[in-house]
CSV table of C-alpha atoms and ligand atoms in Angstrom, one decimal:
chain,number,residue,atom,x,y,z
A,27,MET,CA,87.9,137.1,124.5
A,28,SER,CA,87.0,137.9,121.2
A,29,ILE,CA,87.5,141.4,119.0
A,30,ILE,CA,85.6,142.9,116.7
A,31,VAL,CA,86.4,146.2,114.7
A,32,LYS,CA,84.6,148.5,112.7
A,33,LYS,CA,84.6,150.7,110.9
A,34,PHE,CA,82.5,154.4,110.8
A,35,GLY,CA,83.1,156.6,107.8
A,36,GLY,CA,82.2,160.5,107.6
A,37,THR,CA,78.0,160.6,106.9
A,38,SER,CA,78.1,158.1,110.1
A,39,VAL,CA,79.9,161.0,112.1
A,40,ALA,CA,79.0,163.7,110.3
A,41,ASP,CA,77.0,166.0,113.7
A,42,PRO,CA,78.0,165.6,117.1
A,43,GLN,CA,74.4,164.1,117.1
A,44,LYS,CA,75.7,161.6,114.7
A,45,ILE,CA,78.2,160.7,116.7
A,46,LEU,CA,76.1,160.1,119.9
A,47,HIS,CA,73.9,157.6,117.9
A,48,VAL,CA,77.2,155.7,116.8
A,49,ALA,CA,78.0,155.6,120.5
A,50,ARG,CA,74.8,154.0,122.1
A,51,ARG,CA,75.0,152.0,118.4
A,52,LEU,CA,78.5,150.3,119.8
A,53,ILE,CA,76.8,150.6,123.7
A,54,GLU,CA,74.1,148.4,122.8
A,55,THR,CA,75.1,146.1,120.1
A,56,LYS,CA,78.6,144.7,122.0
A,57,GLN,CA,78.0,141.7,122.8
A,58,PRO,CA,79.5,139.8,126.0
A,59,GLY,CA,82.7,138.2,125.5
A,60,GLU,CA,84.3,140.7,122.3
A,61,ASP,CA,85.7,143.4,122.3
A,62,THR,CA,85.2,146.3,120.1
A,63,VAL,CA,87.5,148.2,118.5
A,64,VAL,CA,86.2,151.4,116.6
A,65,VAL,CA,88.4,153.2,113.8
A,66,VAL,CA,86.8,156.1,112.5
A,67,SER,CA,86.6,158.7,109.7
A,68,ALA,CA,87.2,162.5,109.4
A,69,MET,CA,83.6,164.3,110.3
A,70,GLY,CA,81.5,164.5,106.9
A,71,HIS,CA,83.3,166.6,104.5
A,72,SER,CA,86.6,167.8,106.9
A,73,THR,CA,88.6,166.9,104.5
A,74,ASP,CA,87.8,167.8,101.8
A,75,HIS,CA,87.5,171.6,103.6
A,76,LEU,CA,90.6,170.6,104.9
A,77,VAL,CA,91.7,170.1,101.3
A,78,ALA,CA,90.6,173.2,100.8
A,79,LEU,CA,92.1,175.2,103.2
A,80,ALA,CA,95.9,174.0,101.6
A,81,ASN,CA,94.6,175.3,98.2
A,82,GLU,CA,94.4,178.6,99.9
A,83,VAL,CA,98.2,178.7,101.1
A,84,ALA,CA,99.7,177.2,98.8
A,85,MET,CA,98.7,175.4,95.6
A,86,ASP,CA,100.3,172.1,95.5
A,87,GLY,CA,101.4,172.1,99.3
A,88,ASP,CA,103.7,170.5,100.3
A,89,GLN,CA,103.2,166.7,100.6
A,90,ARG,CA,104.3,165.8,104.8
A,91,GLU,CA,102.8,169.1,105.4
A,92,MET,CA,99.4,167.7,103.5
A,93,ASP,CA,99.7,165.2,105.6
A,94,MET,CA,100.3,166.7,109.0
A,95,LEU,CA,97.1,168.7,108.2
A,96,LEU,CA,94.9,166.0,106.5
A,97,ALA,CA,95.8,163.6,110.4
A,98,THR,CA,93.6,166.6,112.3
A,99,GLY,CA,90.2,164.8,110.9
A,100,GLU,CA,90.2,162.0,111.8
A,101,GLN,CA,91.7,163.2,115.4
A,102,VAL,CA,88.9,165.0,116.3
A,103,THR,CA,86.1,162.5,115.8
A,104,ILE,CA,88.0,159.9,117.8
A,105,ALA,CA,88.2,162.4,121.0
A,106,LEU,CA,84.5,163.0,120.8
A,107,LEU,CA,82.8,159.6,120.1
A,108,ALA,CA,85.6,158.6,122.7
A,109,MET,CA,83.7,161.7,125.2
A,110,ALA,CA,80.5,161.0,123.8
A,111,LEU,CA,81.3,156.9,125.0
A,112,GLN,CA,82.5,158.1,128.3
A,113,SER,CA,79.6,160.5,129.0
A,114,LEU,CA,76.8,157.0,128.8
A,115,GLY,CA,79.1,155.3,131.0
A,116,GLN,CA,81.1,153.1,128.8
A,117,PRO,CA,84.5,153.5,129.3
A,118,ALA,CA,86.7,154.1,126.0
A,119,ILE,CA,89.8,156.0,125.1
A,120,SER,CA,91.4,157.1,121.5
A,121,LEU,CA,93.9,156.3,120.0
A,122,THR,CA,95.6,158.1,116.8
A,123,GLY,CA,97.0,155.3,114.0
A,124,PRO,CA,101.2,156.5,116.1
A,125,GLN,CA,99.0,155.5,119.4
A,126,ALA,CA,97.2,152.9,118.0
A,127,GLY,CA,100.5,151.3,116.4
A,128,ILE,CA,99.4,151.4,113.1
A,129,HIS,CA,103.2,151.4,111.0
A,130,THR,CA,103.5,153.3,107.3
A,131,ASP,CA,105.9,152.6,104.5
A,132,GLY,CA,106.5,156.8,105.0
A,133,LEU,CA,105.2,157.6,101.6
A,134,TYR,CA,103.3,161.0,102.2
A,135,GLY,CA,99.6,161.2,100.9
A,136,ARG,CA,99.6,157.6,99.6
A,137,SER,CA,101.4,154.9,102.5
A,138,ARG,CA,100.6,151.5,102.9
A,139,VAL,CA,100.1,150.0,106.2
A,140,VAL,CA,103.2,147.8,106.9
A,141,LYS,CA,102.8,147.0,110.4
A,142,VAL,CA,100.8,147.2,113.5
A,143,ASP,CA,102.0,146.9,116.9
A,144,ALA,CA,98.7,145.8,119.3
A,145,ASP,CA,100.4,146.2,123.0
A,146,ARG,CA,98.0,149.2,123.2
A,147,ILE,CA,95.6,148.3,122.0
A,148,HIS,CA,95.4,146.0,124.0
A,149,ASN,CA,96.2,147.1,126.7
A,150,GLU,CA,93.3,148.7,127.1
A,151,LEU,CA,90.8,146.3,125.8
A,152,LYS,CA,91.7,144.6,128.9
A,153,GLN,CA,90.8,147.2,131.3
A,154,GLY,CA,87.4,147.3,128.7
A,155,LYS,CA,87.2,150.3,126.8
A,156,ILE,CA,85.9,150.5,123.8
A,157,VAL,CA,89.3,151.4,122.1
A,158,VAL,CA,88.4,154.7,119.1
A,159,VAL,CA,91.7,154.7,116.2
A,160,ALA,CA,91.7,157.3,113.9
A,161,GLY,CA,91.4,155.8,109.7
A,162,PHE,CA,93.7,156.9,107.3
A,163,GLN,CA,96.7,157.4,109.3
A,164,GLY,CA,100.2,155.7,110.8
A,165,LEU,CA,103.8,156.2,111.8
A,166,CYS,CA,107.0,156.1,109.7
A,167,VAL,CA,109.7,156.4,111.9
A,168,ASP,CA,108.7,159.6,113.9
A,169,GLU,CA,106.6,160.7,110.7
A,170,ILE,CA,102.9,161.4,110.5
A,171,THR,CA,101.5,159.9,106.7
A,172,THR,CA,98.7,158.9,105.8
A,173,LEU,CA,97.3,156.5,103.2
A,174,GLY,CA,95.4,158.0,100.7
A,175,ARG,CA,91.5,159.0,100.1
A,176,GLY,CA,89.1,156.9,101.0
A,177,GLY,CA,91.7,155.2,103.7
A,178,SER,CA,90.0,154.6,107.1
A,179,ASP,CA,87.8,150.8,105.1
A,180,THR,CA,92.0,150.1,105.1
A,181,SER,CA,92.8,151.0,108.3
A,182,ALA,CA,89.9,149.2,110.1
A,183,VAL,CA,90.8,145.9,107.6
A,184,VAL,CA,95.0,146.2,108.5
A,185,LEU,CA,93.9,146.3,112.8
A,186,ALA,CA,90.8,143.3,112.1
A,187,ALA,CA,93.7,141.7,110.4
A,188,ALA,CA,96.8,142.5,113.1
A,189,LEU,CA,93.8,141.9,115.8
A,190,GLY,CA,92.6,138.1,114.7
A,191,ALA,CA,89.4,139.6,114.3
A,192,PRO,CA,86.9,137.4,111.8
A,193,VAL,CA,85.2,139.9,111.1
A,194,CYS,CA,85.5,143.7,110.1
A,195,GLU,CA,82.1,145.8,109.9
A,196,ILE,CA,81.7,149.2,107.4
A,197,TYR,CA,79.2,151.3,108.9
A,198,THR,CA,78.1,153.4,106.1
A,199,ASP,CA,74.9,156.1,104.7
A,200,VAL,CA,73.8,152.7,102.1
A,201,ALA,CA,72.4,149.9,103.2
A,202,GLY,CA,74.7,147.6,101.7
A,203,VAL,CA,76.8,146.6,98.1
A,204,TYR,CA,74.0,147.3,95.3
A,205,THR,CA,73.0,146.4,91.8
A,206,CYS,CA,73.8,149.3,90.9
A,207,ASP,CA,73.8,152.6,92.0
A,208,PRO,CA,70.6,153.1,93.4
A,209,ARG,CA,70.1,156.4,92.3
A,210,ILE,CA,70.9,155.7,88.7
A,211,VAL,CA,68.6,151.8,88.9
A,212,PRO,CA,66.1,152.9,91.8
A,213,ASN,CA,65.0,149.3,91.7
A,214,ALA,CA,68.8,148.1,92.2
A,215,ARG,CA,69.0,145.4,95.0
A,216,LYS,CA,71.0,145.1,98.2
A,217,LEU,CA,73.2,142.5,97.8
A,218,THR,CA,73.4,139.5,101.0
A,219,GLU,CA,76.7,138.7,99.5
A,220,ILE,CA,79.9,139.2,96.8
A,221,SER,CA,83.0,137.9,96.7
A,222,TYR,CA,86.1,139.7,97.1
A,223,GLU,CA,87.1,139.9,93.3
A,224,GLU,CA,83.8,140.8,92.3
A,225,MET,CA,83.7,143.5,94.6
A,226,LEU,CA,87.7,144.2,94.0
A,227,GLU,CA,86.1,145.5,90.3
A,228,LEU,CA,83.5,146.7,91.8
A,229,ALA,CA,85.4,149.5,94.3
A,230,SER,CA,88.2,150.2,91.7
A,231,LEU,CA,85.0,150.5,88.9
A,232,GLY,CA,84.4,154.0,91.2
A,233,ALA,CA,82.1,151.9,93.5
A,234,GLN,CA,82.6,153.8,96.1
A,235,VAL,CA,81.0,151.7,98.7
A,236,LEU,CA,85.0,150.6,99.9
A,237,HIS,CA,88.2,151.4,99.0
A,238,PRO,CA,90.0,149.0,97.0
A,239,ARG,CA,93.3,148.4,99.0
A,240,SER,CA,90.8,147.3,102.2
A,241,VAL,CA,88.8,144.5,99.7
A,242,GLU,CA,92.0,143.4,99.2
A,243,CYS,CA,93.8,143.5,102.8
A,244,ALA,CA,90.2,141.3,104.0
A,245,LYS,CA,91.0,138.6,101.0
A,246,ASP,CA,94.5,138.3,101.5
A,247,HIS,CA,93.7,138.0,105.7
A,248,GLY,CA,90.7,135.4,105.5
A,249,ILE,CA,88.5,138.9,106.8
A,250,VAL,CA,85.1,138.8,106.4
A,251,ILE,CA,84.0,142.6,105.4
A,252,HIS,CA,80.2,143.0,106.4
A,253,VAL,CA,79.4,146.2,104.7
A,254,ARG,CA,75.9,147.7,106.8
A,255,SER,CA,74.5,151.1,107.1
A,256,THR,CA,74.5,153.7,109.9
A,257,PHE,CA,71.5,153.9,110.3
A,258,ARG,CA,69.6,150.7,110.0
A,259,SER,CA,69.9,147.2,112.1
A,260,ASP,CA,69.3,144.5,109.8
A,261,GLU,CA,73.0,143.3,107.7
A,262,GLY,CA,74.2,144.7,104.7
A,263,THR,CA,76.1,142.8,102.3
A,264,PHE,CA,79.0,140.3,103.4
A,265,VAL,CA,82.4,140.3,101.3
A,266,LYS,CA,83.6,137.4,102.1
A,267,GLY,CA,85.3,134.3,99.9
A,268,VAL,CA,83.5,132.6,96.3
A,269,GLU,CA,83.4,129.4,97.8
A,270,ALA,CA,80.5,130.6,100.1
A,271,LEU,CA,78.3,132.1,97.6
A,272,GLU,CA,75.6,130.8,97.5
A,273,THR,CA,74.3,131.7,94.3
A,274,GLN,CA,76.4,131.9,90.5
A,275,ASN,CA,74.2,134.7,88.4
A,276,PRO,CA,76.4,136.0,85.4
A,277,VAL,CA,76.6,139.1,86.7
A,278,ASN,CA,76.4,141.3,90.1
A,279,GLY,CA,76.9,144.3,89.3
A,280,VAL,CA,76.8,147.2,86.8
A,281,THR,CA,78.9,150.2,87.3
A,282,LEU,CA,78.6,153.7,86.2
A,283,ASP,CA,81.8,156.1,85.9
A,284,LEU,CA,81.8,159.6,84.7
A,285,ASN,CA,84.9,160.7,85.3
A,286,GLN,CA,86.0,159.8,82.2
A,287,ALA,CA,87.9,160.7,79.1
A,288,LYS,CA,89.4,159.5,76.0
A,289,VAL,CA,92.8,160.6,73.8
A,290,ALA,CA,93.4,159.3,71.0
A,291,LEU,CA,96.7,159.7,68.5
A,292,LEU,CA,95.6,158.9,64.7
A,293,ASN,CA,97.8,157.9,62.5
A,294,VAL,CA,101.1,156.7,63.7
A,295,PRO,CA,103.0,155.0,62.8
A,296,ASP,CA,103.2,150.9,62.9
A,297,ARG,CA,106.5,150.6,64.2
A,298,PRO,CA,107.9,148.7,67.0
A,299,GLY,CA,108.5,151.4,70.6
A,300,VAL,CA,105.5,153.8,68.9
A,301,ALA,CA,102.9,152.7,72.2
A,302,ALA,CA,106.0,152.2,74.6
A,303,THR,CA,107.4,156.2,73.8
A,304,LEU,CA,104.3,156.7,74.7
A,305,PHE,CA,102.9,154.8,77.1
A,306,GLN,CA,106.5,156.0,78.6
A,307,ALA,CA,105.8,159.3,79.3
A,308,ILE,CA,102.0,159.2,80.5
A,309,GLY,CA,103.1,156.9,82.9
A,310,LYS,CA,106.7,159.6,83.7
A,311,ALA,CA,104.0,162.7,83.7
A,312,GLY,CA,101.9,160.5,87.5
A,313,ILE,CA,99.1,159.7,84.8
A,314,SER,CA,97.3,156.2,85.1
A,315,VAL,CA,95.8,155.1,81.6
A,316,ASP,CA,92.2,152.6,82.2
A,317,MET,CA,91.6,151.1,78.5
A,318,ILE,CA,94.0,150.9,75.8
A,319,ILE,CA,92.4,150.3,71.7
A,320,GLN,CA,94.6,150.4,68.7
A,321,SER,CA,93.7,150.0,65.2
A,322,VAL,CA,95.0,149.3,62.1
A,323,ARG,CA,94.9,151.7,59.5
A,324,GLY,CA,96.5,150.7,56.8
A,325,GLU,CA,100.3,148.8,56.1
A,326,ILE,CA,101.6,152.0,57.4
A,327,THR,CA,99.9,153.7,60.1
A,328,ASN,CA,97.6,152.8,63.8
A,329,ASP,CA,95.9,154.8,65.8
A,330,ILE,CA,96.4,154.8,69.8
A,331,ALA,CA,92.6,155.9,71.7
A,332,PHE,CA,92.6,155.5,75.6
A,333,THR,CA,91.3,156.5,78.3
A,334,VAL,CA,92.7,158.8,81.6
A,335,ALA,CA,90.6,159.9,84.9
A,336,ALA,CA,89.1,163.7,83.0
A,337,GLY,CA,90.8,165.5,85.8
A,338,ASP,CA,94.5,164.3,84.1
A,339,LEU,CA,92.9,164.8,80.3
A,340,GLU,CA,94.9,168.6,79.8
A,341,LYS,CA,98.4,166.7,81.4
A,342,THR,CA,97.7,163.7,79.2
A,343,LYS,CA,97.1,166.3,76.0
A,344,LYS,CA,100.2,167.8,76.3
A,345,VAL,CA,101.7,164.7,77.1
A,346,ALA,CA,101.0,163.5,74.0
A,347,GLU,CA,101.2,166.2,71.9
A,348,GLN,CA,105.1,166.1,72.3
A,349,ILE,CA,104.9,162.0,71.5
A,350,ALA,CA,103.4,162.8,68.5
A,351,GLN,CA,105.8,165.5,67.6
A,352,ASP,CA,108.9,163.1,68.7
A,353,ILE,CA,107.4,160.1,66.3
A,354,GLY,CA,107.2,162.1,63.5
A,355,GLY,CA,103.5,161.7,62.6
A,356,GLY,CA,99.8,161.1,64.4
A,357,GLU,CA,97.7,163.9,65.7
A,358,VAL,CA,96.0,163.9,68.8
A,359,VAL,CA,92.0,164.2,69.8
A,360,PHE,CA,90.2,164.1,72.5
A,361,ASP,CA,86.8,163.6,74.2
A,362,PRO,CA,85.4,164.7,77.2
A,363,ASN,CA,82.5,163.9,76.9
A,364,ILE,CA,82.0,160.0,77.1
A,365,ALA,CA,81.7,157.6,80.4
A,366,LYS,CA,82.4,153.6,81.0
A,367,VAL,CA,80.0,151.7,81.4
A,368,SER,CA,81.0,148.2,83.8
A,369,ILE,CA,79.3,144.5,84.2
A,370,VAL,CA,81.4,142.6,86.4
A,371,GLY,CA,80.7,138.8,88.4
A,372,VAL,CA,83.1,135.7,88.8
A,373,GLY,CA,79.5,133.6,87.1
A,374,MET,CA,80.5,135.5,83.5
A,375,VAL,CA,83.7,133.0,83.7
A,376,GLY,CA,82.6,130.4,80.4
A,377,ARG,CA,79.6,131.9,79.7
A,378,PRO,CA,80.0,133.0,75.8
A,379,ALA,CA,76.7,134.9,75.9
A,380,VAL,CA,77.0,137.4,78.6
A,381,ALA,CA,79.2,139.9,77.0
A,382,SER,CA,77.6,139.8,73.6
A,383,SER,CA,73.9,140.2,75.3
A,384,MET,CA,75.7,143.1,77.9
A,385,PHE,CA,76.1,144.7,73.7
A,386,GLU,CA,72.8,144.2,72.8
A,387,ALA,CA,71.4,145.8,75.9
A,388,LEU,CA,73.5,149.0,74.5
A,389,SER,CA,72.0,148.2,70.5
A,390,SER,CA,69.0,148.0,71.5
A,391,ARG,CA,68.6,151.3,72.5
A,392,GLY,CA,70.8,152.7,70.1
A,393,ILE,CA,74.0,153.3,72.4
A,394,ASN,CA,77.0,152.9,70.3
A,395,ILE,CA,80.1,151.5,71.7
A,396,GLN,CA,83.4,153.5,71.6
A,397,MET,CA,85.4,151.2,73.5
A,398,ILE,CA,85.5,147.9,75.2
A,399,SER,CA,88.2,146.1,77.3
A,400,THR,CA,87.3,142.6,79.1
A,401,SER,CA,88.7,140.7,82.5
A,402,GLU,CA,88.0,137.6,83.7
A,403,ILE,CA,85.4,138.6,85.6
A,404,LYS,CA,84.9,142.8,83.6
A,405,ILE,CA,83.8,143.9,80.9
A,406,SER,CA,83.3,147.7,80.7
A,407,CYS,CA,82.4,149.7,77.4
A,408,VAL,CA,83.3,153.0,77.0
A,409,VAL,CA,79.5,155.1,75.9
A,410,GLU,CA,78.9,159.0,74.9
A,411,LYS,CA,78.5,160.8,77.9
A,412,ALA,CA,74.7,162.0,77.5
A,413,ARG,CA,73.6,158.6,77.1
A,414,ALA,CA,75.7,156.6,80.1
A,415,LYS,CA,73.3,156.2,82.3
A,416,GLU,CA,70.6,155.0,80.2
A,417,ALA,CA,72.9,152.1,79.9
A,418,ALA,CA,73.6,151.6,82.9
A,419,GLN,CA,69.4,150.8,83.4
A,420,SER,CA,69.3,148.9,79.9
A,421,ILE,CA,71.9,146.9,81.3
A,422,HIS,CA,70.4,146.7,84.4
A,423,GLU,CA,67.4,145.2,83.0
A,424,PHE,CA,68.5,143.3,80.5
A,425,PHE,CA,70.2,141.0,83.0
A,426,GLY,CA,67.3,141.1,85.7
A,427,LEU,CA,69.6,142.3,88.1
A,428,GLU,CA,66.9,143.7,90.0
A,429,GLN,CA,65.7,139.6,91.1
A,430,SER,CA,68.1,137.8,93.2
A,431,VAL,CA,68.3,135.0,91.0
A,432,GLN,CA,68.4,135.5,87.3
A,433,PRO,CA,67.5,134.4,84.0
A,434,GLN,CA,69.5,132.0,82.5
A,435,LEU,CA,71.9,133.1,79.4
A,436,VAL,CA,70.7,131.0,76.3
B,146,LIG,N1,89.1,161.6,105.3
B,146,LIG,C1,89.6,160.7,105.1
B,146,LIG,C2,89.3,161.0,103.4
B,146,LIG,O1,88.0,161.8,103.6
B,146,LIG,C3,89.6,159.5,104.6
B,146,LIG,C4,88.1,158.6,105.2
B,146,LIG,O2,87.1,159.0,105.3
B,146,LIG,O3,88.4,157.3,104.9
B,146,LIG,O4,89.1,160.6,102.0
B,147,MG,MG1,85.1,156.6,102.9
């Protein structure tokens, strides 16, 4: 018997009708000789509702109790889906993360899976059942912990790895991975396949379709992720190893992150240790910094600018102001009205024209670039928030991303 792991996200199981739809689909698509393990998220926005409930009784509630609370969301779905399957004549059983043998490192709210004891799952499968597992949760000794928001994707891929399933299907409310969010670029194209590396960049840049850690895990274990729609039967996008890719377009995706803010320390002394002091303090405050630019102002001072998540701006300002005082100099300025637009593609390696084309696409619309950062397969620009959507559209158009074979760059 081979095994397939299928994961259904919150929008796919948002109400009883949708749960019944998922149950029917699981039965219809069950292949002879193939066992099915299903991983589900909490129904609709129920995790957000649980967080809101917690905030009503205690702001900054205890992490252990938060995990105890949030883990209940997925438990509602597993029981309902198992019942729906049974009511349609399909033997099924629901298992919590702990019952499914998912062991974590024990960090509340951001656990990593350390191992899976799959005996229970195998025993249930042997009895002809579809096994429905709660995503997003696991066990450390006798404590239930969660994997972090969006963690059900990771639960699914981890289970696929542990069970020796070559493919993990992630069912969602979109038809696959697109060259850009179709709400921003209506003629964005669905990709037939994308490499792990590109998907990891896209996911980290805020493409909501997959949890970045699930892509990392799939890459490590050579599992193909098939992102597809719960409500359509056609194939979606395969996330897999780069050697199997058919196309070599320079760019495969454009992303837009509106949830960014810029902070700058102007006129800081140009001497060793200043950046270390600043970013140590920011790191200690639990704030992740994204882009960093240091520019030379004169002989004796520099400007250091960086971006953080918009929600961290107030905290960052306080830390930066304190550091400016400590190091004797520097004025702190900030700007919440920015956005980060990025392009991703393994095909940009060795093609220097890609960066200049991106800048040209922006300048052709008179959009000013405030900051730039690059990695091997990614280029990001910070632009004014009010023009960010237009920036993404102009880049998408400039590279011809709506076409499956892009015009060659000179
Ligand atoms: N229910 C959790 C969340 O909303 C996990 C998930 O859906 O992946 O973050
Ligand atoms: Mg999700």
